[in-house]
């Protein structure tokens, strides 16, 4: 069941270091090579306001411990800005949107991870997104130790959320798998511990079989 927009939205989700940025870039390249107009962006971010919120959330910009409720609301504020100003117009023009994290990150991290009520978070997500929703969600699944190892190898240190206790990361990974079990029509789960090219082939197969790009 696709959204009412002529465009298509593919979101990438998963625990830290699963290769979402890498795979989002590769998918956008393949879609462009197929002749499609593609908008590629990320959450939190993708708008000037969203990028400032990203800095607040990741880099302790305000030099004040961020309470969990503020964290959840800030992710949703960045999302509202992105959906209204960027995603909805692009989808209305018939473009494909490739999105590095979206609403399921809030359910996994703030819900299963921090412990907020999932239905409350779904309502907040709905308020933030309006009619924008993913047509397909690729869950790049990876054991948390391996994913955190990759993230640290890339950036040299853990950011505020990556530094959360390992149990937090285990809960959110299980949360993602639970979300995927509940919505098998929207989610495609891909083993992200495989090499980049093998993961990319699985991602393309999921997009091709479910959304028929260029058809
Ligand atoms: N968050 C976000 C919430 O808590 N709630 C929300 O609602 C939202 C939207 C975002 C943070 O915010 C949280 C989740 C996050 O903690 P981010 O910087 O965007 O922060 O962090 P992540 O989305 O987790 O992205 P990462 O940068 O950690 O990792 P990616 O994008 O999954 O992976 P990528 O592609 O950057 O790859 C990481 C490293 O692994 C290598 C890459 O070359 C790179 O060095 N790699 C592979 N190595 C081997 N095999 C493969 N298959 C590989 N794929 C990539």
mmCIF file of C-alpha atoms and ligand atoms in Angstrom:
data_model
loop_
_atom_site.group_PDB
_atom_site.id
_atom_site.type_symbol
_atom_site.label_atom_id
_atom_site.label_comp_id
_atom_site.label_asym_id
_atom_site.label_seq_id
_atom_site.Cartn_x
_atom_site.Cartn_y
_atom_site.Cartn_z
ATOM 1 C CA UNK A 1 0.000 0.000 0.000
ATOM 2 C CA UNK A 2 1.762 3.174 -1.209
ATOM 3 C CA UNK A 3 1.292 6.768 -0.055
ATOM 4 C CA UNK A 4 -0.948 9.154 -2.014
ATOM 5 C CA UNK A 5 2.020 10.998 -3.545
ATOM 6 C CA UNK A 6 3.182 10.270 -7.101
ATOM 7 C CA UNK A 7 6.768 10.038 -5.787
ATOM 8 C CA UNK A 8 8.224 7.209 -3.688
ATOM 9 C CA UNK A 9 10.009 7.355 -0.342
ATOM 10 C CA UNK A 10 12.581 4.742 0.689
ATOM 11 C CA UNK A 11 13.893 5.046 4.250
ATOM 12 C CA UNK A 12 17.014 3.374 5.635
ATOM 13 C CA UNK A 13 16.911 2.349 9.271
ATOM 14 C CA UNK A 14 18.908 0.318 11.744
ATOM 15 C CA UNK A 15 21.358 0.375 14.642
ATOM 16 C CA UNK A 16 24.571 2.422 14.551
ATOM 17 C CA UNK A 17 27.134 1.629 11.872
ATOM 18 C CA UNK A 18 24.902 -0.572 9.716
ATOM 19 C CA UNK A 19 25.955 1.349 6.611
ATOM 20 C CA UNK A 20 22.820 3.453 6.104
ATOM 21 C CA UNK A 21 24.696 6.451 4.666
ATOM 22 C CA UNK A 22 26.736 4.195 2.358
ATOM 23 C CA UNK A 23 23.708 2.266 1.122
ATOM 24 C CA UNK A 24 21.512 5.370 0.771
ATOM 25 C CA UNK A 25 24.168 6.897 -1.485
ATOM 26 C CA UNK A 26 24.490 3.729 -3.590
ATOM 27 C CA UNK A 27 20.714 3.392 -3.967
ATOM 28 C CA UNK A 28 20.367 7.044 -5.012
ATOM 29 C CA UNK A 29 23.070 6.466 -7.668
ATOM 30 C CA UNK A 30 21.242 3.409 -9.035
ATOM 31 C CA UNK A 31 17.900 5.210 -9.162
ATOM 32 C CA UNK A 32 19.474 8.183 -10.968
ATOM 33 C CA UNK A 33 21.136 5.791 -13.410
ATOM 34 C CA UNK A 34 17.632 4.411 -14.080
ATOM 35 C CA UNK A 35 16.630 7.937 -15.146
ATOM 36 C CA UNK A 36 14.696 8.920 -12.027
ATOM 37 C CA UNK A 37 14.731 12.271 -10.199
ATOM 38 C CA UNK A 38 16.078 11.534 -6.712
ATOM 39 C CA UNK A 39 16.265 13.595 -3.557
ATOM 40 C CA UNK A 40 18.658 12.152 -0.999
ATOM 41 C CA UNK A 41 18.701 13.498 2.545
ATOM 42 C CA UNK A 42 19.021 12.532 6.193
ATOM 43 C CA UNK A 43 17.463 12.786 9.626
ATOM 44 C CA UNK A 44 17.930 14.617 11.809
ATOM 45 C CA UNK A 45 18.843 17.325 9.305
ATOM 46 C CA UNK A 46 18.139 18.111 5.683
ATOM 47 C CA UNK A 47 16.990 21.687 6.388
ATOM 48 C CA UNK A 48 18.878 24.606 7.998
ATOM 49 C CA UNK A 49 16.738 24.250 11.141
ATOM 50 C CA UNK A 50 17.113 20.485 11.111
ATOM 51 C CA UNK A 51 20.911 20.705 10.882
ATOM 52 C CA UNK A 52 21.010 23.016 13.923
ATOM 53 C CA UNK A 53 18.788 20.560 15.813
ATOM 54 C CA UNK A 54 21.146 17.747 14.723
ATOM 55 C CA UNK A 55 24.056 19.625 16.263
ATOM 56 C CA UNK A 56 22.072 20.124 19.491
ATOM 57 C CA UNK A 57 21.218 16.430 19.662
ATOM 58 C CA UNK A 58 24.583 14.952 18.779
ATOM 59 C CA UNK A 59 27.222 17.350 19.988
ATOM 60 C CA UNK A 60 25.950 18.672 23.307
ATOM 61 C CA UNK A 61 25.754 22.149 21.727
ATOM 62 C CA UNK A 62 23.785 23.728 24.598
ATOM 63 C CA UNK A 63 26.232 22.325 27.211
ATOM 64 C CA UNK A 64 23.281 21.103 29.247
ATOM 65 C CA UNK A 65 22.160 17.495 29.746
ATOM 66 C CA UNK A 66 19.279 16.939 27.337
ATOM 67 C CA UNK A 67 16.280 15.268 28.986
ATOM 68 C CA UNK A 68 14.788 12.290 27.132
ATOM 69 C CA UNK A 69 11.492 14.098 26.427
ATOM 70 C CA UNK A 70 13.312 17.059 24.853
ATOM 71 C CA UNK A 71 15.338 14.627 22.781
ATOM 72 C CA UNK A 72 12.178 12.973 21.399
ATOM 73 C CA UNK A 73 10.526 16.319 20.659
ATOM 74 C CA UNK A 74 13.614 17.720 18.947
ATOM 75 C CA UNK A 75 13.830 14.734 16.588
ATOM 76 C CA UNK A 76 10.156 15.301 15.736
ATOM 77 C CA UNK A 77 10.656 19.061 15.266
ATOM 78 C CA UNK A 78 13.466 18.432 12.763
ATOM 79 C CA UNK A 79 11.188 15.885 11.047
ATOM 80 C CA UNK A 80 8.260 18.317 10.777
ATOM 81 C CA UNK A 81 10.505 20.909 9.125
ATOM 82 C CA UNK A 82 11.913 18.360 6.671
ATOM 83 C CA UNK A 83 8.529 16.842 5.769
ATOM 84 C CA UNK A 84 6.742 20.103 5.141
ATOM 85 C CA UNK A 85 9.504 22.079 3.435
ATOM 86 C CA UNK A 86 11.376 19.388 1.514
ATOM 87 C CA UNK A 87 9.872 15.888 1.381
ATOM 88 C CA UNK A 88 6.209 16.618 0.650
ATOM 89 C CA UNK A 89 7.049 19.036 -2.210
ATOM 90 C CA UNK A 90 9.537 16.548 -3.730
ATOM 91 C CA UNK A 91 7.088 13.637 -3.482
ATOM 92 C CA UNK A 92 4.326 15.814 -4.963
ATOM 93 C CA UNK A 93 6.630 16.500 -7.953
ATOM 94 C CA UNK A 94 6.932 12.726 -8.419
ATOM 95 C CA UNK A 95 10.522 12.452 -7.208
ATOM 96 C CA UNK A 96 12.042 9.513 -5.387
ATOM 97 C CA UNK A 97 13.236 10.321 -1.886
ATOM 98 C CA UNK A 98 16.034 8.298 -0.289
ATOM 99 C CA UNK A 99 16.110 9.005 3.413
ATOM 100 C CA UNK A 100 18.860 8.114 5.902
ATOM 101 C CA UNK A 101 16.666 7.472 9.021
ATOM 102 C CA UNK A 102 13.030 8.478 9.560
ATOM 103 C CA UNK A 103 10.085 7.793 11.885
ATOM 104 C CA UNK A 104 11.167 4.267 12.862
ATOM 105 C CA UNK A 105 14.338 5.704 14.423
ATOM 106 C CA UNK A 106 12.144 7.503 16.961
ATOM 107 C CA UNK A 107 10.217 4.305 17.732
ATOM 108 C CA UNK A 108 13.435 2.284 18.078
ATOM 109 C CA UNK A 109 15.675 4.780 19.924
ATOM 110 C CA UNK A 110 13.218 6.827 21.986
ATOM 111 C CA UNK A 111 10.672 3.983 22.324
ATOM 112 C CA UNK A 112 12.494 0.673 22.712
ATOM 113 C CA UNK A 113 15.752 2.389 23.726
ATOM 114 C CA UNK A 114 14.711 5.172 26.110
ATOM 115 C CA UNK A 115 11.417 3.530 27.137
ATOM 116 C CA UNK A 116 8.783 6.013 25.955
ATOM 117 C CA UNK A 117 5.341 4.659 25.064
ATOM 118 C CA UNK A 118 5.359 3.518 21.423
ATOM 119 C CA UNK A 119 1.807 4.693 20.691
ATOM 120 C CA UNK A 120 2.591 8.182 22.031
ATOM 121 C CA UNK A 121 5.637 8.297 19.768
ATOM 122 C CA UNK A 122 3.565 7.116 16.792
ATOM 123 C CA UNK A 123 1.175 10.024 17.424
ATOM 124 C CA UNK A 124 4.117 12.450 17.617
ATOM 125 C CA UNK A 125 5.507 11.022 14.376
ATOM 126 C CA UNK A 126 2.120 11.470 12.698
ATOM 127 C CA UNK A 127 1.921 15.076 13.874
ATOM 128 C CA UNK A 128 5.405 15.705 12.481
ATOM 129 C CA UNK A 129 5.036 13.964 9.112
ATOM 130 C CA UNK A 130 1.474 14.772 8.032
ATOM 131 C CA UNK A 131 0.826 12.646 4.921
ATOM 132 C CA UNK A 132 4.509 11.755 4.299
ATOM 133 C CA UNK A 133 5.274 8.091 4.966
ATOM 134 C CA UNK A 134 7.758 5.515 3.696
ATOM 135 C CA UNK A 135 6.724 3.281 0.802
ATOM 136 C CA UNK A 136 9.592 0.955 1.693
ATOM 137 C CA UNK A 137 11.865 0.776 4.725
ATOM 138 C CA UNK A 138 15.197 -1.020 4.454
ATOM 139 C CA UNK A 139 16.290 -2.244 7.883
ATOM 140 C CA UNK A 140 20.066 -2.707 7.819
ATOM 141 C CA UNK A 141 20.446 -5.143 10.685
ATOM 142 C CA UNK A 142 23.802 -5.662 12.382
ATOM 143 C CA UNK A 143 24.895 -6.916 15.833
ATOM 144 C CA UNK A 144 25.397 -3.839 18.015
ATOM 145 C CA UNK A 145 29.064 -4.475 18.845
ATOM 146 C CA UNK A 146 29.981 -4.778 15.160
ATOM 147 C CA UNK A 147 27.979 -1.669 14.216
ATOM 148 C CA UNK A 148 29.398 0.487 17.015
ATOM 149 C CA UNK A 149 32.876 -0.750 16.086
ATOM 150 C CA UNK A 150 32.390 0.462 12.507
ATOM 151 C CA UNK A 151 31.018 3.827 13.647
ATOM 152 C CA UNK A 152 33.986 4.411 15.977
ATOM 153 C CA UNK A 153 36.507 3.245 13.350
ATOM 154 C CA UNK A 154 35.048 5.850 10.980
ATOM 155 C CA UNK A 155 34.806 8.865 13.315
ATOM 156 C CA UNK A 156 37.368 8.035 16.012
ATOM 157 C CA UNK A 157 34.930 8.565 18.915
ATOM 158 C CA UNK A 158 31.323 7.958 19.965
ATOM 159 C CA UNK A 159 28.810 10.821 19.829
ATOM 160 C CA UNK A 160 26.212 11.485 22.578
ATOM 161 C CA UNK A 161 23.788 8.730 21.510
ATOM 162 C CA UNK A 162 26.447 6.219 20.449
ATOM 163 C CA UNK A 163 27.863 6.574 23.990
ATOM 164 C CA UNK A 164 24.660 5.208 25.584
ATOM 165 C CA UNK A 165 25.049 1.856 27.425
ATOM 166 C CA UNK A 166 25.255 -1.285 25.290
ATOM 167 C CA UNK A 167 21.868 -2.508 26.614
ATOM 168 C CA UNK A 168 20.242 0.593 25.113
ATOM 169 C CA UNK A 169 21.644 -0.382 21.708
ATOM 170 C CA UNK A 170 20.573 -4.026 22.158
ATOM 171 C CA UNK A 171 17.001 -2.973 23.001
ATOM 172 C CA UNK A 172 16.698 -0.698 20.006
ATOM 173 C CA UNK A 173 18.048 -3.371 17.644
ATOM 174 C CA UNK A 174 15.446 -5.833 18.952
ATOM 175 C CA UNK A 175 12.859 -3.047 18.670
ATOM 176 C CA UNK A 176 13.647 -2.571 15.002
ATOM 177 C CA UNK A 177 13.272 -6.304 14.357
ATOM 178 C CA UNK A 178 9.921 -6.250 16.180
ATOM 179 C CA UNK A 179 8.732 -3.299 14.061
ATOM 180 C CA UNK A 180 9.763 -5.199 10.913
ATOM 181 C CA UNK A 181 7.884 -8.334 12.037
ATOM 182 C CA UNK A 182 4.743 -6.259 12.544
ATOM 183 C CA UNK A 183 4.882 -4.611 9.109
ATOM 184 C CA UNK A 184 6.422 -7.114 6.697
ATOM 185 C CA UNK A 185 4.802 -5.354 3.734
ATOM 186 C CA UNK A 186 6.732 -2.148 4.366
ATOM 187 C CA UNK A 187 10.019 -3.457 5.793
ATOM 188 C CA UNK A 188 12.800 -5.365 4.051
ATOM 189 C CA UNK A 189 15.396 -6.666 6.530
ATOM 190 C CA UNK A 190 18.912 -6.900 5.084
ATOM 191 C CA UNK A 191 21.955 -8.444 6.801
ATOM 192 C CA UNK A 192 24.294 -5.454 7.021
ATOM 193 C CA UNK A 193 27.319 -7.436 8.208
ATOM 194 C CA UNK A 194 27.906 -8.631 4.624
ATOM 195 C CA UNK A 195 30.325 -6.705 2.326
ATOM 196 C CA UNK A 196 29.115 -3.371 0.906
ATOM 197 C CA UNK A 197 28.436 -4.720 -2.613
ATOM 198 C CA UNK A 198 26.470 -7.717 -1.327
ATOM 199 C CA UNK A 199 24.324 -5.471 0.897
ATOM 200 C CA UNK A 200 23.792 -3.075 -2.003
ATOM 201 C CA UNK A 201 22.603 -5.932 -4.246
ATOM 202 C CA UNK A 202 20.057 -7.025 -1.611
ATOM 203 C CA UNK A 203 18.838 -3.445 -1.202
ATOM 204 C CA UNK A 204 18.398 -3.065 -4.965
ATOM 205 C CA UNK A 205 16.527 -6.357 -5.169
ATOM 206 C CA UNK A 206 14.111 -5.200 -2.443
ATOM 207 C CA UNK A 207 13.534 -1.838 -4.172
ATOM 208 C CA UNK A 208 13.151 -3.422 -7.616
ATOM 209 C CA UNK A 209 10.746 -6.140 -6.531
ATOM 210 C CA UNK A 210 8.564 -3.952 -4.317
ATOM 211 C CA UNK A 211 8.536 -0.548 -6.019
ATOM 212 C CA UNK A 212 9.448 -1.283 -9.668
ATOM 213 C CA UNK A 213 11.539 1.868 -10.264
ATOM 214 C CA UNK A 214 11.270 3.165 -13.809
ATOM 215 C CA UNK A 215 8.306 0.888 -14.652
HETATM 216 N N1 LIG B 1 18.241 9.151 16.186
HETATM 217 C C1 LIG B 1 17.856 9.580 14.950
HETATM 218 C C2 LIG B 1 17.294 8.988 17.209
HETATM 219 O O1 LIG B 1 17.650 8.641 18.339
HETATM 220 N N2 LIG B 1 15.982 9.209 16.938
HETATM 221 C C3 LIG B 1 15.543 9.639 15.705
HETATM 222 O O2 LIG B 1 14.340 9.861 15.506
HETATM 223 C C4 LIG B 1 16.537 9.846 14.675
HETATM 224 C C5 LIG B 1 16.112 10.305 13.299
HETATM 225 C C6 LIG B 1 21.865 9.986 14.071
HETATM 226 C C7 LIG B 1 21.662 9.604 15.509
HETATM 227 O O3 LIG B 1 20.396 10.042 15.947
HETATM 228 C C8 LIG B 1 19.663 8.942 16.461
HETATM 229 C C9 LIG B 1 20.275 7.740 15.832
HETATM 230 C C10 LIG B 1 21.736 8.122 15.704
HETATM 231 O O4 LIG B 1 22.377 7.852 16.934
HETATM 232 P P1 LIG B 1 23.982 9.672 12.544
HETATM 233 O O5 LIG B 1 25.315 10.318 12.558
HETATM 234 O O6 LIG B 1 23.095 9.945 11.375
HETATM 235 O O7 LIG B 1 23.217 10.030 13.862
HETATM 236 O O8 LIG B 1 24.257 8.201 12.854
HETATM 237 P P2 LIG B 1 23.756 6.914 12.194
HETATM 238 O O9 LIG B 1 22.503 7.164 11.426
HETATM 239 O O10 LIG B 1 23.753 5.832 13.184
HETATM 240 O O11 LIG B 1 24.835 6.651 11.111
HETATM 241 P P3 LIG B 1 26.284 6.159 11.297
HETATM 242 O O12 LIG B 1 27.035 7.287 10.722
HETATM 243 O O13 LIG B 1 26.646 5.684 12.645
HETATM 244 O O14 LIG B 1 26.333 4.869 10.439
HETATM 245 P P4 LIG B 1 25.672 4.419 9.108
HETATM 246 O O15 LIG B 1 25.148 5.566 8.292
HETATM 247 O O16 LIG B 1 24.748 3.324 9.393
HETATM 248 O O17 LIG B 1 26.912 3.801 8.360
HETATM 249 P P5 LIG B 1 27.951 4.407 7.323
HETATM 250 O O18 LIG B 1 27.462 4.155 5.964
HETATM 251 O O19 LIG B 1 28.333 5.792 7.706
HETATM 252 O O20 LIG B 1 29.130 3.402 7.608
HETATM 253 C C11 LIG B 1 29.838 3.428 8.831
HETATM 254 C C12 LIG B 1 31.258 2.881 8.579
HETATM 255 O O21 LIG B 1 31.163 1.529 8.236
HETATM 256 C C13 LIG B 1 31.688 1.298 6.927
HETATM 257 C C14 LIG B 1 31.715 2.667 6.243
HETATM 258 O O22 LIG B 1 32.722 2.750 5.260
HETATM 259 C C15 LIG B 1 31.970 3.596 7.421
HETATM 260 O O23 LIG B 1 33.330 3.668 7.716
HETATM 261 N N3 LIG B 1 30.798 0.348 6.259
HETATM 262 C C16 LIG B 1 31.087 -0.949 6.090
HETATM 263 N N4 LIG B 1 32.161 -1.681 6.439
HETATM 264 C C17 LIG B 1 32.115 -3.015 6.139
HETATM 265 N N5 LIG B 1 31.073 -3.611 5.507
HETATM 266 C C18 LIG B 1 29.996 -2.926 5.139
HETATM 267 N N6 LIG B 1 28.956 -3.528 4.539
HETATM 268 C C19 LIG B 1 29.963 -1.514 5.454
HETATM 269 N N7 LIG B 1 29.036 -0.537 5.253
HETATM 270 C C20 LIG B 1 29.564 0.594 5.761
#
